[in-house]
mmCIF file of C-alpha atoms in Angstrom:
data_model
loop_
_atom_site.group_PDB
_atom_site.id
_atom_site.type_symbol
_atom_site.label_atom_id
_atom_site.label_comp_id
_atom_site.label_asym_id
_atom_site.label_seq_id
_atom_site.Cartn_x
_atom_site.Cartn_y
_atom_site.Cartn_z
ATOM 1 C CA UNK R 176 0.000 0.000 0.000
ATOM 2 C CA UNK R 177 1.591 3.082 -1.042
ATOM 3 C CA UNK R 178 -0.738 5.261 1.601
ATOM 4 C CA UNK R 179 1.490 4.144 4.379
ATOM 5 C CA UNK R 180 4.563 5.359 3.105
ATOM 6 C CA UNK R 181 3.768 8.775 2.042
ATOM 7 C CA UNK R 182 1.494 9.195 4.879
ATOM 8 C CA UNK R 183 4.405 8.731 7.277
ATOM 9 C CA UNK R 184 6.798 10.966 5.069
ATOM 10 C CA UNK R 185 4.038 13.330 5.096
ATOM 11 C CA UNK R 186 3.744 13.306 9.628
ATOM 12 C CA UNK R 187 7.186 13.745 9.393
ATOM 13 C CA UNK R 188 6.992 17.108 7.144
ATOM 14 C CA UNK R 189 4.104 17.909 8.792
ATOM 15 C CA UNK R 190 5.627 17.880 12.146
ATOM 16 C CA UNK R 191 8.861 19.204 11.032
ATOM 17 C CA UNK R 192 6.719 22.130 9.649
ATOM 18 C CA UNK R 193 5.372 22.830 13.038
ATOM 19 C CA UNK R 194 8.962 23.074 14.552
ATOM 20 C CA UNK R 195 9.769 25.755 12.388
ATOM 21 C CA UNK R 196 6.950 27.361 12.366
ATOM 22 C CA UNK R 197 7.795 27.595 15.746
ATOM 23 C CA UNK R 198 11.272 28.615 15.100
ATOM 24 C CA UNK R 199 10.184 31.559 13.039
ATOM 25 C CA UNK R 200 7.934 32.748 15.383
ATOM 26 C CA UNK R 201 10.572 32.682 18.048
ATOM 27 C CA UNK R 202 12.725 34.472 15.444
ATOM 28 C CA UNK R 203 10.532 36.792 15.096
ATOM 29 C CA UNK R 204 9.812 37.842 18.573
ATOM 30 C CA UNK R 205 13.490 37.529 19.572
ATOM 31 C CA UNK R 206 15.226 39.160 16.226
ATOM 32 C CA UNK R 207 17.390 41.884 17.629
ATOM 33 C CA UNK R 208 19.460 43.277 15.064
ATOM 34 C CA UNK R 209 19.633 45.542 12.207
ATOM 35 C CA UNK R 210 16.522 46.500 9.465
ATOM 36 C CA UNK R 211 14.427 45.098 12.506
ATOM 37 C CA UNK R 212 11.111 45.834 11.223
ATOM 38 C CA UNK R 213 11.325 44.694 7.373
ATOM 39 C CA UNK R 214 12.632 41.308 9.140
ATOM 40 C CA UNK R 215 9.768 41.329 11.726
ATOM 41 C CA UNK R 216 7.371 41.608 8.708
ATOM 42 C CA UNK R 217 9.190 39.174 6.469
ATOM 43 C CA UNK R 218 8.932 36.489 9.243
ATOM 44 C CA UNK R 219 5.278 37.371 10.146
ATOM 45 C CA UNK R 220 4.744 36.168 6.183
ATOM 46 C CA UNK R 221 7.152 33.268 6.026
ATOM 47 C CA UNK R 222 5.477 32.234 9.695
ATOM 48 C CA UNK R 223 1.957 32.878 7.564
ATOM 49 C CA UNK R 224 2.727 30.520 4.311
ATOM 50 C CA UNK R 225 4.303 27.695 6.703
ATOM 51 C CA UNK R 226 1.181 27.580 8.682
ATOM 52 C CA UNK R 227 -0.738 27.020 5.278
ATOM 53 C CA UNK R 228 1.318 24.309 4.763
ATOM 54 C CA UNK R 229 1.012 22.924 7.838
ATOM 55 C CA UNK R 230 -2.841 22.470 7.202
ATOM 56 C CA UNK R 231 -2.558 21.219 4.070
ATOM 57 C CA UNK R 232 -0.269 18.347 4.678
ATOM 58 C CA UNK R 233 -2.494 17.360 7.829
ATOM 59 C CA UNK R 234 -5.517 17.868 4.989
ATOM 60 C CA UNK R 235 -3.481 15.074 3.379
ATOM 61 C CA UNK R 236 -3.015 12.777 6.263
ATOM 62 C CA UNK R 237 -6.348 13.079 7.432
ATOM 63 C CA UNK R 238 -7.851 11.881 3.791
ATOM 64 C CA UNK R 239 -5.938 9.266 3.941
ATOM 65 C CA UNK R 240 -7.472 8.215 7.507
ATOM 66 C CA UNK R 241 -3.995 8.864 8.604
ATOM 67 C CA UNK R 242 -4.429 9.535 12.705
ATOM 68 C CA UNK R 243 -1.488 11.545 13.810
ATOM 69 C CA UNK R 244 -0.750 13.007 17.361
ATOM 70 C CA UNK R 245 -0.458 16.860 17.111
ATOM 71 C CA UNK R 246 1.143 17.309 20.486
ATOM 72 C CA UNK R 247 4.551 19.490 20.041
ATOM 73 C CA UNK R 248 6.383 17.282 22.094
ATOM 74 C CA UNK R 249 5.523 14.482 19.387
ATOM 75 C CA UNK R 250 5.881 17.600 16.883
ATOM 76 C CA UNK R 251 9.672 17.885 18.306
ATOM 77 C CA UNK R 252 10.646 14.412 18.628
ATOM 78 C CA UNK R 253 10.171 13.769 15.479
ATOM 79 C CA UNK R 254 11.060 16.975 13.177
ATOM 80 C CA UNK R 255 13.881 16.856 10.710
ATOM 81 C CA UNK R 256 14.711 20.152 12.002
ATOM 82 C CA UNK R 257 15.594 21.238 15.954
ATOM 83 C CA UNK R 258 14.062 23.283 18.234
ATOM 84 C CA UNK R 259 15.761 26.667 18.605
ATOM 85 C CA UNK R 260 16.059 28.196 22.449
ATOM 86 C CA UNK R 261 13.134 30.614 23.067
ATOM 87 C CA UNK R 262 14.950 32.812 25.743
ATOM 88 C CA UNK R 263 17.736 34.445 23.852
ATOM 89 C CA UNK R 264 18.079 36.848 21.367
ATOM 90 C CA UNK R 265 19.401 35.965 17.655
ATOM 91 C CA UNK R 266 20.952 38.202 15.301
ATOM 92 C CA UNK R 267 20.961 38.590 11.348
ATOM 93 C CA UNK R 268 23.739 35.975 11.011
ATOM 94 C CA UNK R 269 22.254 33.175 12.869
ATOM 95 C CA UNK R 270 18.679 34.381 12.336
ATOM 96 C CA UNK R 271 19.410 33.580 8.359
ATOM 97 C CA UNK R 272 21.489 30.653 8.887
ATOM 98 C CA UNK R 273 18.735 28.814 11.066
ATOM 99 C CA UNK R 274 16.317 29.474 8.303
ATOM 100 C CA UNK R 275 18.603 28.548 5.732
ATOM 101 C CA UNK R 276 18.934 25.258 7.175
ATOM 102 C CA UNK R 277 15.100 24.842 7.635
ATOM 103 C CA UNK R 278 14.221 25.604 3.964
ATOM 104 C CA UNK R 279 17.455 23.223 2.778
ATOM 105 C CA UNK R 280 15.487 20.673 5.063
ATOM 106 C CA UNK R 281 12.113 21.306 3.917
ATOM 107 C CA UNK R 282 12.840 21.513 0.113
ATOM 108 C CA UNK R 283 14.172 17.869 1.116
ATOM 109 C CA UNK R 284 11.608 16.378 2.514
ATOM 110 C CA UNK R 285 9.069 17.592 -0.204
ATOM 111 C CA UNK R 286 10.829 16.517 -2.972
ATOM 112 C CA UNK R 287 11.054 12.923 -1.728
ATOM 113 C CA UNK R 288 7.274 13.239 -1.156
ATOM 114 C CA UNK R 289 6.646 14.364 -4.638
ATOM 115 C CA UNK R 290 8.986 11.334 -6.310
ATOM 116 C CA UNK R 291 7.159 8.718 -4.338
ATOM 117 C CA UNK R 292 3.370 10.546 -4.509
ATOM 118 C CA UNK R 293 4.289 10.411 -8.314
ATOM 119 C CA UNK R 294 5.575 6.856 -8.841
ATOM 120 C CA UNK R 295 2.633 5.763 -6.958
ATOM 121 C CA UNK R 296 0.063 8.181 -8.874
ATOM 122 C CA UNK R 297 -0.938 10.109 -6.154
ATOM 123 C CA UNK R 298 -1.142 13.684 -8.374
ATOM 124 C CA UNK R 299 -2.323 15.848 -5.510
ATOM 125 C CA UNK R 300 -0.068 15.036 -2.955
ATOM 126 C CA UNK R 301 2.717 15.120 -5.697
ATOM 127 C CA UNK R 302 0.884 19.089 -6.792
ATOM 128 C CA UNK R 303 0.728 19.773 -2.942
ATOM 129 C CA UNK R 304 4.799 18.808 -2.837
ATOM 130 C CA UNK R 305 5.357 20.799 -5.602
ATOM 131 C CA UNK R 306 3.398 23.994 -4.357
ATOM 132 C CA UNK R 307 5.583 23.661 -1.197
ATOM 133 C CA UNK R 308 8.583 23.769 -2.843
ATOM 134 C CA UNK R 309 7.941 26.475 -5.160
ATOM 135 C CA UNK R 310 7.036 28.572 -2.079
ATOM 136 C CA UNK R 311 10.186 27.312 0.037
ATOM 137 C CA UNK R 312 12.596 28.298 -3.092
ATOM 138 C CA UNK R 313 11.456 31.676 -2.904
ATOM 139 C CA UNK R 314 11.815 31.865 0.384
ATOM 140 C CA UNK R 315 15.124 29.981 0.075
ATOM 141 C CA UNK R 316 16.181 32.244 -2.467
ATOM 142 C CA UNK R 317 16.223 35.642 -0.222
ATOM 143 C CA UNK R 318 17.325 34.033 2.582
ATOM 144 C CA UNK R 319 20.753 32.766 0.982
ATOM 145 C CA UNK R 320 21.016 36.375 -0.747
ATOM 146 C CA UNK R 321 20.631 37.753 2.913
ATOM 147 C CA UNK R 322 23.325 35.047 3.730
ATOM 148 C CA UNK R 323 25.668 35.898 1.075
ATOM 149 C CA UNK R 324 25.293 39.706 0.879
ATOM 150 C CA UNK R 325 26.469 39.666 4.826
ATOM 151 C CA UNK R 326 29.777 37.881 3.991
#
């Protein structure tokens, strides 16, 4: 059954989602460093679009009467990405980095969905993959220019 397989590579991305959703919003409330406010806004709408995505891929799982258990602990456990510390502050260096890493991650993860959804002709779960990474490469794409324009 090719259900089982995606629907546990799809709890996995949509816990690791969840982590860094997390991660941006703790990001966002602990950025402290330079063009502050464009960054607070630009990681109030990455925060937004990785929410979406967290609904859709539990949309997925729950189609597939894939139960799943939405605690964060489970959510943390299990992520392809780590939990950043909530009480400190992070600057534009490590603030980047950590979301470099996350979309690197992601992109990952939803591109081995996509191959298997489309070997096993499962079109909207591939589409869904897809849509994710197209939003995750834009994303991706300002955050290594961020990266590369500090160094």
């Amino acid at each position: 059954n090719a259900i089982m397989p995606i629907s546990e590579k799809l709890e996995t991305l949509g816990k690791t989602l969840t982590v860094v959703s997390r991660n941006i919003k703790v990001l966002h409330w602990n950025y402290n460093d330079k063009d502050f406010i464009p960054t607070h806004l630009w990681l109030d709408e990455m925060f937004a679009e990785i929410n979406d995505c967290i609904d859709a891929t539990y949309e997925e799982l729950r189609k597939a009467n894939f139960t799943f258990d939405a605690k964060l602990s489970s959510s943390a456990s299990l992520s392809k990405v780590p939990e950043i510390e909530s009480n400190k502050l992070y600057h534009h260096d490590e603030t980047f980095n950590i979301l470099n890493t996350a979309c690197a991650t992601l992109k990952g993860l939803c591109d081995e969905i996509a191959n298997v959804a489309e070997e096993s002709k499962m079109f909207t779960v591939h589409d869904l993959m897809v849509e994710f990474i197209n939003k995750i490469n834009k994303r991706h794409y300002f955050i290594r220019n961020s990266i590369l324009t500090e160094n």
